[in-house]
Amino acid sequence: MTHEPHDKLAPDAETPGNSRLVTLTEGPWAGWQHWQPVDSFEDHAGPFYCKPDGEGLLCGFMPDAKNRNGGGNIHGGALMTFADYVLFMTALGADTELHGVTLTMNSEFIGAAEPGRLLTGRGEIVRAGFSIIFVRGVIDDEGRPVLTFSATIKKLKKRG
């Protein structure tokens, strides 16, 4: 066990600065937004995208073979990682001055997701206080829910 600090807000040479959402103009995700510079873990697990659509923010994920479980469907951990992205995009959006940590997250697997099919996620803020935000949402496969979630985020300011 290490005694090193685990505060990911601490300055770190490997932590990219000046992150922002960039709208893609080419490829299958043209019109969607993606964090630049990349979030290494999210890109490894995803990558994940988002776009405003008139009803709020829609998040997208195209799982592939690397996201499969032993039964051939999308691994629950991949779905939960996407749900974590959706809840943060819902709660904090493109505000690069804010950061947060997940305090709690509950998820219900209500259907199987398959590789190669677009998964979308949408969340809503249930309640927001000064530093705590409650979010709930759903991930679906063309209108068929595969996971519902609720979570609590602790909002933090980035350290300069």
Coordinates of N, CA, C and O in Angstrom, one line a residue:
M1 N 0.9 -1.2 0.0 CA 0.0 0.0 0.0 C 0.9 1.2 0.0 O 1.9 1.3 0.7
T2 N 0.5 2.2 -0.8 CA 1.3 3.4 -0.9 C 0.8 4.5 0.0 O -0.3 4.5 0.4
H3 N 1.7 5.4 0.4 CA 1.3 6.5 1.2 C 1.4 7.8 0.3 O 1.3 8.9 0.8
E4 N 1.4 7.6 -1.0 CA 1.4 8.8 -1.9 C 0.1 9.4 -1.9 O -0.9 8.7 -1.8
P5 N 0.0 10.7 -2.1 CA -1.3 11.4 -2.2 C -2.0 10.9 -3.5 O -1.4 10.7 -4.5
H6 N -3.3 10.7 -3.4 CA -4.1 10.3 -4.6 C -5.0 11.4 -5.1 O -6.0 11.1 -5.7
D7 N -4.8 12.6 -4.7 CA -5.6 13.7 -5.2 C -5.3 14.0 -6.6 O -4.3 14.6 -6.9
K8 N -6.2 13.6 -7.5 CA -6.0 13.8 -8.9 C -6.0 15.3 -9.3 O -5.8 15.6 -10.5
L9 N -6.4 16.2 -8.4 CA -6.4 17.6 -8.7 C -5.0 18.2 -8.5 O -4.8 19.4 -8.8
A10 N -4.1 17.5 -7.8 CA -2.8 18.0 -7.6 C -2.0 18.1 -8.9 O -2.2 17.4 -9.8
P11 N -1.2 19.1 -9.0 CA -0.4 19.3 -10.2 C 0.4 18.0 -10.6 O 0.9 17.4 -9.7
D12 N 0.4 17.7 -11.8 CA 1.0 16.4 -12.3 C 1.5 16.6 -13.7 O 0.7 17.1 -14.5
A13 N 2.7 16.3 -14.0 CA 3.2 16.5 -15.3 C 2.5 15.7 -16.4 O 2.4 16.1 -17.5
E14 N 1.8 14.6 -16.0 CA 1.1 13.8 -17.0 C -0.4 14.3 -17.1 O -1.1 13.7 -17.9
T15 N -0.8 15.2 -16.3 CA -2.2 15.6 -16.4 C -2.3 16.7 -17.4 O -1.7 17.8 -17.3
P16 N -3.1 16.5 -18.5 CA -3.2 17.5 -19.5 C -4.0 18.7 -19.0 O -4.9 18.6 -18.2
G17 N -3.5 19.9 -19.4 CA -4.1 21.1 -19.0 C -5.0 21.7 -20.1 O -4.9 21.2 -21.2
N18 N -5.7 22.7 -19.8 CA -6.5 23.4 -20.8 C -7.4 22.4 -21.6 O -7.6 22.5 -22.8
S19 N -8.0 21.5 -20.9 CA -9.0 20.6 -21.6 C -10.2 21.3 -22.0 O -10.6 22.3 -21.4
R20 N -10.8 20.9 -23.2 CA -12.0 21.6 -23.7 C -12.7 20.6 -24.6 O -12.1 19.7 -25.1
L21 N -13.9 20.8 -24.8 CA -14.7 20.0 -25.8 C -14.5 20.6 -27.1 O -14.6 21.8 -27.3
V22 N -14.2 19.8 -28.1 CA -13.9 20.2 -29.5 C -14.9 19.4 -30.3 O -15.2 18.2 -30.2
T23 N -15.6 20.2 -31.2 CA -16.5 19.6 -32.2 C -15.8 19.0 -33.3 O -15.0 19.6 -34.0
L24 N -16.1 17.7 -33.6 CA -15.4 17.0 -34.7 C -16.1 17.3 -36.0 O -17.3 17.5 -36.0
T25 N -15.3 17.5 -37.0 CA -15.8 17.9 -38.3 C -15.7 16.8 -39.4 O -16.3 16.9 -40.4
E26 N -15.1 15.7 -39.0 CA -14.9 14.6 -40.0 C -15.2 13.3 -39.3 O -15.1 13.2 -38.1
G27 N -15.4 12.2 -40.1 CA -15.5 10.9 -39.7 C -16.9 10.6 -39.1 O -17.8 11.4 -39.2
P28 N -17.1 9.4 -38.6 CA -18.4 8.9 -38.1 C -19.0 9.7 -37.0 O -20.2 9.7 -36.7
W29 N -18.1 10.5 -36.2 CA -18.6 11.3 -35.1 C -18.6 12.8 -35.5 O -18.7 13.6 -34.6
A30 N -18.6 13.1 -36.7 CA -18.7 14.5 -37.1 C -20.0 15.1 -36.5 O -21.1 14.5 -36.5
G31 N -19.8 16.3 -35.9 CA -20.9 17.0 -35.2 C -21.0 16.7 -33.8 O -21.7 17.4 -33.0
W32 N -20.3 15.7 -33.3 CA -20.2 15.3 -31.9 C -19.0 16.0 -31.3 O -18.1 16.5 -32.0
Q33 N -19.0 16.1 -30.0 CA -17.9 16.8 -29.3 C -17.1 15.7 -28.5 O -17.6 14.7 -28.0
H34 N -15.8 16.0 -28.4 CA -14.8 15.1 -27.7 C -13.9 16.0 -26.9 O -13.5 17.1 -27.3
W35 N -13.5 15.5 -25.7 CA -12.5 16.2 -24.9 C -11.1 16.2 -25.6 O -10.6 15.2 -26.0
Q36 N -10.5 17.4 -25.6 CA -9.2 17.6 -26.2 C -8.4 18.4 -25.2 O -8.9 19.4 -24.7
P37 N -7.1 18.1 -24.8 CA -6.5 16.8 -25.1 C -7.3 15.7 -24.5 O -8.1 15.9 -23.6
V38 N -7.1 14.5 -25.0 CA -7.9 13.3 -24.6 C -7.8 13.0 -23.1 O -6.8 13.3 -22.5
D39 N -8.8 12.3 -22.6 CA -8.8 11.7 -21.3 C -8.4 10.3 -21.6 O -9.1 9.5 -22.2
S40 N -7.2 9.9 -21.2 CA -6.6 8.6 -21.6 C -7.5 7.4 -21.2 O -7.7 6.5 -22.0
F41 N -8.0 7.4 -20.0 CA -8.8 6.3 -19.6 C -10.1 6.2 -20.4 O -10.5 5.2 -20.9
E42 N -10.8 7.4 -20.5 CA -12.0 7.4 -21.3 C -11.8 7.0 -22.7 O -12.7 6.3 -23.3
D43 N -10.7 7.4 -23.3 CA -10.5 7.0 -24.7 C -10.2 5.5 -24.8 O -10.5 4.8 -25.8
H44 N -9.5 5.0 -23.8 CA -9.2 3.5 -23.8 C -10.5 2.7 -23.6 O -10.7 1.7 -24.3
A45 N -11.3 3.1 -22.7 CA -12.6 2.4 -22.4 C -13.6 2.7 -23.5 O -14.4 1.8 -23.9
G46 N -13.6 3.9 -24.1 CA -14.6 4.3 -25.1 C -14.0 4.2 -26.5 O -13.8 3.2 -27.0
P47 N -13.8 5.4 -27.1 CA -14.0 6.7 -26.6 C -15.4 7.1 -26.5 O -16.3 6.5 -27.1
F48 N -15.7 8.2 -25.8 CA -17.0 8.7 -25.6 C -17.2 10.1 -26.2 O -16.2 10.9 -26.2
Y49 N -18.4 10.4 -26.6 CA -18.7 11.7 -27.3 C -20.0 12.3 -26.7 O -20.7 11.6 -26.0
C50 N -20.2 13.6 -27.0 CA -21.5 14.2 -26.6 C -21.9 15.3 -27.6 O -21.0 15.7 -28.4
K51 N -23.1 15.6 -27.6 CA -23.6 16.7 -28.4 C -24.9 17.3 -27.9 O -25.7 16.5 -27.4
P52 N -25.1 18.6 -27.9 CA -26.4 19.2 -27.6 C -27.4 18.8 -28.6 O -27.0 18.7 -29.8
D53 N -28.6 18.5 -28.2 CA -29.6 18.0 -29.2 C -31.0 18.6 -29.1 O -31.9 18.1 -29.6
G54 N -31.1 19.7 -28.3 CA -32.4 20.3 -28.1 C -33.1 19.8 -26.9 O -34.0 20.5 -26.3
E55 N -32.8 18.6 -26.4 CA -33.4 18.1 -25.2 C -32.3 18.1 -24.1 O -32.6 17.6 -23.0
G56 N -31.2 18.6 -24.4 CA -30.1 18.6 -23.4 C -28.8 18.1 -24.1 O -28.6 18.4 -25.2
L57 N -28.1 17.3 -23.3 CA -26.8 16.8 -23.9 C -27.0 15.3 -24.1 O -27.3 14.5 -23.2
L58 N -26.7 14.8 -25.3 CA -26.8 13.4 -25.6 C -25.3 12.9 -25.7 O -24.5 13.6 -26.3
C59 N -25.0 11.8 -25.0 CA -23.7 11.2 -25.0 C -23.7 9.9 -25.9 O -24.8 9.2 -25.9
G60 N -22.6 9.6 -26.5 CA -22.6 8.5 -27.4 C -21.3 7.7 -27.2 O -20.3 8.2 -26.9
F61 N -21.5 6.3 -27.5 CA -20.4 5.4 -27.3 C -20.7 4.2 -28.3 O -21.8 3.7 -28.3
M62 N -19.7 3.9 -29.1 CA -19.8 2.7 -30.0 C -18.9 1.6 -29.5 O -17.7 1.6 -29.8
P63 N -19.4 0.7 -28.6 CA -18.5 -0.3 -28.0 C -18.1 -1.3 -29.1 O -18.8 -1.5 -30.1
D64 N -16.9 -1.9 -28.9 CA -16.4 -2.8 -29.9 C -15.9 -4.1 -29.1 O -16.2 -4.3 -28.0
A65 N -15.1 -4.9 -29.8 CA -14.7 -6.2 -29.2 C -14.0 -6.0 -27.9 O -14.1 -6.9 -27.0
K66 N -13.2 -5.0 -27.7 CA -12.4 -4.8 -26.5 C -13.4 -4.6 -25.3 O -12.9 -4.7 -24.1
N67 N -14.6 -4.2 -25.5 CA -15.6 -4.0 -24.4 C -16.4 -5.2 -24.0 O -17.3 -5.1 -23.2
R68 N -16.2 -6.3 -24.7 CA -17.0 -7.5 -24.4 C -16.7 -8.2 -23.1 O -15.6 -8.2 -22.6
N69 N -17.7 -8.8 -22.5 CA -17.5 -9.7 -21.4 C -17.4 -11.1 -21.9 O -17.4 -11.4 -23.2
G70 N -17.2 -12.1 -21.0 CA -17.1 -13.5 -21.5 C -18.2 -14.1 -22.2 O -18.1 -15.0 -23.0
G71 N -19.4 -13.5 -22.1 CA -20.6 -13.9 -22.8 C -20.8 -13.3 -24.2 O -21.7 -13.6 -24.9
G72 N -19.9 -12.3 -24.5 CA -20.0 -11.7 -25.8 C -20.7 -10.3 -25.8 O -20.7 -9.6 -26.8
N73 N -21.4 -10.0 -24.7 CA -22.1 -8.7 -24.6 C -21.1 -7.7 -24.0 O -20.0 -8.0 -23.6
I74 N -21.6 -6.5 -24.0 CA -20.7 -5.4 -23.4 C -20.6 -5.6 -21.9 O -21.6 -5.7 -21.2
H75 N -19.4 -5.5 -21.5 CA -19.1 -5.7 -20.0 C -19.7 -4.6 -19.2 O -19.8 -3.5 -19.6
G76 N -20.3 -5.0 -18.0 CA -20.9 -4.1 -17.1 C -20.0 -2.9 -16.7 O -20.4 -1.8 -16.6
G77 N -18.7 -3.2 -16.6 CA -17.8 -2.2 -16.2 C -17.6 -1.1 -17.3 O -17.5 0.1 -17.0
A78 N -17.7 -1.5 -18.6 CA -17.7 -0.6 -19.7 C -18.9 0.3 -19.7 O -18.9 1.5 -19.9
L79 N -20.1 -0.3 -19.4 CA -21.3 0.4 -19.3 C -21.3 1.4 -18.2 O -21.7 2.6 -18.3
M80 N -20.7 1.0 -17.0 CA -20.6 1.9 -15.9 C -19.7 3.0 -16.1 O -19.9 4.2 -15.7
T81 N -18.6 2.8 -16.8 CA -17.6 3.8 -17.2 C -18.3 4.9 -18.1 O -18.2 6.1 -17.9
F82 N -19.1 4.4 -19.1 CA -19.8 5.3 -19.9 C -20.9 6.1 -19.1 O -21.0 7.3 -19.3
A83 N -21.5 5.4 -18.2 CA -22.5 6.1 -17.3 C -21.8 7.2 -16.5 O -22.4 8.3 -16.3
D84 N -20.6 6.9 -16.0 CA -19.8 7.9 -15.3 C -19.6 9.1 -16.1 O -19.7 10.3 -15.7
Y85 N -19.2 8.9 -17.4 CA -19.0 10.0 -18.3 C -20.3 10.8 -18.5 O -20.3 12.0 -18.5
V86 N -21.4 10.1 -18.7 CA -22.7 10.7 -18.9 C -23.1 11.6 -17.7 O -23.5 12.7 -17.8
L87 N -22.9 11.1 -16.5 CA -23.2 11.8 -15.3 C -22.4 13.1 -15.1 O -22.9 14.1 -14.8
F88 N -21.1 13.0 -15.5 CA -20.2 14.2 -15.4 C -20.6 15.2 -16.5 O -20.6 16.4 -16.2
M89 N -20.9 14.7 -17.7 CA -21.2 15.7 -18.7 C -22.6 16.3 -18.4 O -22.7 17.5 -18.6
T90 N -23.5 15.6 -17.8 CA -24.7 16.2 -17.3 C -24.5 17.2 -16.2 O -25.1 18.3 -16.3
A91 N -23.7 16.9 -15.3 CA -23.5 17.7 -14.1 C -22.6 18.9 -14.4 O -22.9 20.0 -13.9
L92 N -21.5 18.7 -15.1 CA -20.5 19.8 -15.2 C -20.4 20.3 -16.6 O -19.9 21.4 -16.9
G93 N -20.8 19.5 -17.6 CA -20.8 20.0 -19.0 C -19.4 20.4 -19.5 O -18.4 19.8 -19.1
A94 N -19.4 21.5 -20.2 CA -18.1 21.9 -20.8 C -17.4 22.9 -19.9 O -16.4 23.5 -20.4
D95 N -17.8 23.1 -18.7 CA -17.1 24.0 -17.8 C -15.8 23.5 -17.3 O -15.7 22.7 -16.4
T96 N -14.7 23.9 -18.0 CA -13.4 23.4 -17.7 C -12.8 24.0 -16.4 O -11.8 23.5 -15.9
E97 N -13.5 24.9 -15.7 CA -13.1 25.4 -14.4 C -13.5 24.5 -13.3 O -13.1 24.6 -12.2
L98 N -14.5 23.6 -13.6 CA -15.0 22.7 -12.6 C -14.4 21.3 -12.8 O -14.1 20.9 -13.9
H99 N -14.4 20.6 -11.7 CA -13.9 19.2 -11.7 C -14.8 18.6 -10.6 O -15.5 19.2 -9.8
G100 N -14.8 17.3 -10.6 CA -15.5 16.6 -9.5 C -15.1 15.2 -9.3 O -14.3 14.7 -10.1
V101 N -15.6 14.6 -8.3 CA -15.4 13.2 -8.0 C -16.7 12.5 -7.7 O -17.6 13.2 -7.2
T102 N -16.8 11.3 -8.1 CA -18.0 10.5 -7.9 C -18.0 10.1 -6.4 O -17.1 9.4 -6.0
L103 N -19.0 10.5 -5.7 CA -19.2 10.0 -4.3 C -19.9 8.7 -4.2 O -19.5 7.8 -3.5
T104 N -21.0 8.6 -4.9 CA -21.8 7.3 -5.0 C -22.3 7.1 -6.4 O -22.5 8.1 -7.2
M105 N -22.5 5.9 -6.8 CA -23.0 5.5 -8.1 C -23.8 4.2 -7.9 O -23.2 3.2 -7.5
N106 N -25.0 4.2 -8.3 CA -25.9 3.0 -8.3 C -26.2 2.8 -9.8 O -26.5 3.7 -10.5
S107 N -26.2 1.5 -10.1 CA -26.6 1.2 -11.5 C -27.4 -0.1 -11.5 O -27.2 -1.0 -10.7
E108 N -28.3 -0.1 -12.5 CA -29.2 -1.3 -12.7 C -29.0 -1.7 -14.1 O -29.3 -1.0 -15.0
F109 N -28.6 -3.0 -14.3 CA -28.4 -3.5 -15.6 C -29.8 -4.1 -16.0 O -30.2 -5.1 -15.4
I110 N -30.4 -3.5 -17.0 CA -31.7 -3.9 -17.4 C -31.8 -4.5 -18.8 O -32.9 -4.8 -19.3
G111 N -30.7 -4.7 -19.5 CA -30.7 -5.3 -20.8 C -29.3 -5.4 -21.2 O -28.4 -4.8 -20.7
A112 N -29.0 -6.4 -22.2 CA -27.7 -6.6 -22.7 C -27.4 -5.6 -23.8 O -28.3 -5.3 -24.6
A113 N -26.2 -5.2 -23.9 CA -25.7 -4.3 -25.0 C -24.7 -5.1 -25.8 O -24.0 -5.9 -25.3
E114 N -24.8 -4.9 -27.1 CA -23.9 -5.7 -28.0 C -22.9 -4.8 -28.7 O -23.1 -3.6 -28.9
P115 N -21.7 -5.4 -29.0 CA -20.7 -4.6 -29.7 C -21.2 -4.1 -31.1 O -22.0 -4.8 -31.7
G116 N -20.6 -3.0 -31.5 CA -21.0 -2.5 -32.8 C -22.3 -1.7 -32.9 O -22.7 -1.3 -34.0
R117 N -23.0 -1.5 -31.8 CA -24.2 -0.8 -31.8 C -24.1 0.5 -31.0 O -23.5 0.4 -29.9
L118 N -24.6 1.6 -31.6 CA -24.4 2.9 -30.9 C -25.2 2.9 -29.6 O -26.4 2.6 -29.6
L119 N -24.6 3.1 -28.5 CA -25.2 3.3 -27.2 C -25.3 4.8 -27.0 O -24.3 5.6 -27.2
T120 N -26.4 5.3 -26.5 CA -26.5 6.7 -26.1 C -26.9 6.8 -24.7 O -27.5 5.9 -24.1
G121 N -26.5 7.9 -24.1 CA -26.8 8.1 -22.7 C -27.3 9.6 -22.5 O -26.8 10.5 -23.1
R122 N -28.2 9.7 -21.5 CA -28.7 11.0 -21.2 C -29.0 11.0 -19.7 O -29.4 10.0 -19.1
G123 N -28.6 12.1 -19.1 CA -28.8 12.3 -17.7 C -29.6 13.5 -17.4 O -29.8 14.4 -18.2
E124 N -30.0 13.6 -16.1 CA -30.7 14.8 -15.6 C -30.2 15.1 -14.2 O -30.0 14.2 -13.4
I125 N -30.1 16.4 -13.9 CA -29.8 16.8 -12.6 C -31.1 16.8 -11.7 O -32.0 17.4 -12.1
V126 N -31.0 16.0 -10.7 CA -32.2 15.8 -9.8 C -32.2 17.0 -8.8 O -33.2 17.5 -8.5
R127 N -31.0 17.3 -8.3 CA -30.8 18.4 -7.3 C -29.4 18.8 -7.3 O -28.5 18.0 -7.4
A128 N -29.1 20.1 -7.2 CA -27.8 20.6 -7.2 C -27.6 21.6 -6.0 O -28.4 22.5 -5.9
G129 N -26.7 21.3 -5.1 CA -26.4 22.2 -4.0 C -25.1 23.0 -4.4 O -24.7 23.0 -5.5
F130 N -24.5 23.5 -3.3 CA -23.3 24.3 -3.5 C -22.2 23.4 -4.1 O -21.5 23.8 -5.0
S131 N -22.0 22.3 -3.5 CA -20.9 21.4 -4.0 C -21.3 20.0 -4.3 O -20.5 19.2 -4.7
I132 N -22.5 19.6 -4.1 CA -23.0 18.3 -4.3 C -24.1 18.3 -5.4 O -25.0 19.1 -5.4
I133 N -23.9 17.4 -6.4 CA -24.9 17.3 -7.5 C -25.4 15.9 -7.6 O -24.7 14.9 -7.6
F134 N -26.8 15.8 -7.6 CA -27.4 14.5 -7.7 C -27.9 14.3 -9.2 O -28.6 15.2 -9.7
V135 N -27.5 13.2 -9.8 CA -27.8 13.0 -11.2 C -28.4 11.6 -11.4 O -28.0 10.7 -10.7
R136 N -29.3 11.5 -12.3 CA -29.8 10.1 -12.7 C -29.9 10.1 -14.2 O -29.9 11.1 -14.9
G137 N -29.8 8.9 -14.8 CA -29.9 8.8 -16.2 C -30.1 7.4 -16.7 O -30.2 6.4 -15.9
V138 N -30.0 7.3 -18.0 CA -30.2 6.0 -18.7 C -29.3 5.9 -19.9 O -29.0 6.9 -20.5
I139 N -28.8 4.7 -20.1 CA -28.1 4.3 -21.3 C -29.0 3.4 -22.1 O -29.5 2.5 -21.6
D140 N -29.1 3.7 -23.4 CA -29.9 2.9 -24.2 C -29.3 2.5 -25.6 O -28.3 3.1 -26.0
D141 N -29.9 1.5 -26.2 CA -29.5 1.0 -27.5 C -30.7 1.2 -28.4 O -31.6 0.4 -28.3
E142 N -30.6 2.3 -29.1 CA -31.7 2.7 -30.1 C -33.1 2.6 -29.4 O -34.1 2.1 -29.9
G143 N -33.2 3.3 -28.2 CA -34.4 3.4 -27.5 C -34.7 2.2 -26.5 O -35.6 2.3 -25.7
R144 N -33.9 1.2 -26.5 CA -34.0 0.1 -25.6 C -33.1 0.3 -24.4 O -31.9 0.2 -24.6
P145 N -33.6 0.5 -23.2 CA -32.7 0.8 -22.1 C -31.8 -0.5 -21.7 O -32.3 -1.6 -21.8
V146 N -30.6 -0.2 -21.5 CA -29.7 -1.3 -21.1 C -29.1 -1.1 -19.7 O -28.7 -2.0 -19.0
L147 N -29.1 0.2 -19.2 CA -28.6 0.5 -17.9 C -29.2 1.8 -17.4 O -29.3 2.8 -18.1
T148 N -29.7 1.8 -16.1 CA -30.1 3.0 -15.5 C -29.1 3.3 -14.4 O -28.5 2.4 -13.8
F149 N -29.0 4.6 -14.0 CA -28.0 4.9 -13.0 C -28.4 6.1 -12.2 O -29.2 6.9 -12.7
S150 N -28.0 6.2 -11.0 CA -28.1 7.5 -10.2 C -26.7 7.6 -9.5 O -26.1 6.7 -9.2
A151 N -26.4 8.9 -9.3 CA -25.1 9.2 -8.7 C -25.0 10.5 -8.0 O -25.9 11.4 -8.2
T152 N -24.0 10.6 -7.2 CA -23.8 11.9 -6.5 C -22.3 12.3 -6.8 O -21.4 11.5 -6.7
I153 N -22.2 13.6 -7.2 CA -20.9 14.1 -7.5 C -20.5 15.2 -6.5 O -21.4 16.1 -6.2
K154 N -19.3 15.2 -6.1 CA -18.8 16.3 -5.3 C -18.1 17.3 -6.3 O -17.1 16.9 -7.0
K155 N -18.6 18.5 -6.4 CA -18.0 19.5 -7.3 C -16.8 20.1 -6.7 O -16.8 20.5 -5.5
L156 N -15.7 20.3 -7.4 CA -14.5 20.9 -7.0 C -14.0 21.9 -8.0 O -14.2 21.7 -9.2
K157 N -13.3 22.9 -7.5 CA -12.6 23.8 -8.4 C -11.2 23.2 -8.7 O -10.6 22.6 -7.9
K158 N -10.8 23.4 -10.0 CA -9.4 23.0 -10.3 C -8.4 23.8 -9.6 O -8.6 25.0 -9.4
R159 N -7.3 23.2 -9.2 CA -6.2 23.9 -8.6 C -5.4 24.5 -9.7 O -5.1 23.9 -10.7
G160 N -4.9 25.7 -9.5 CA -4.1 26.5 -10.5 C -2.8 26.0 -10.5 O -2.0 25.8 -11.3

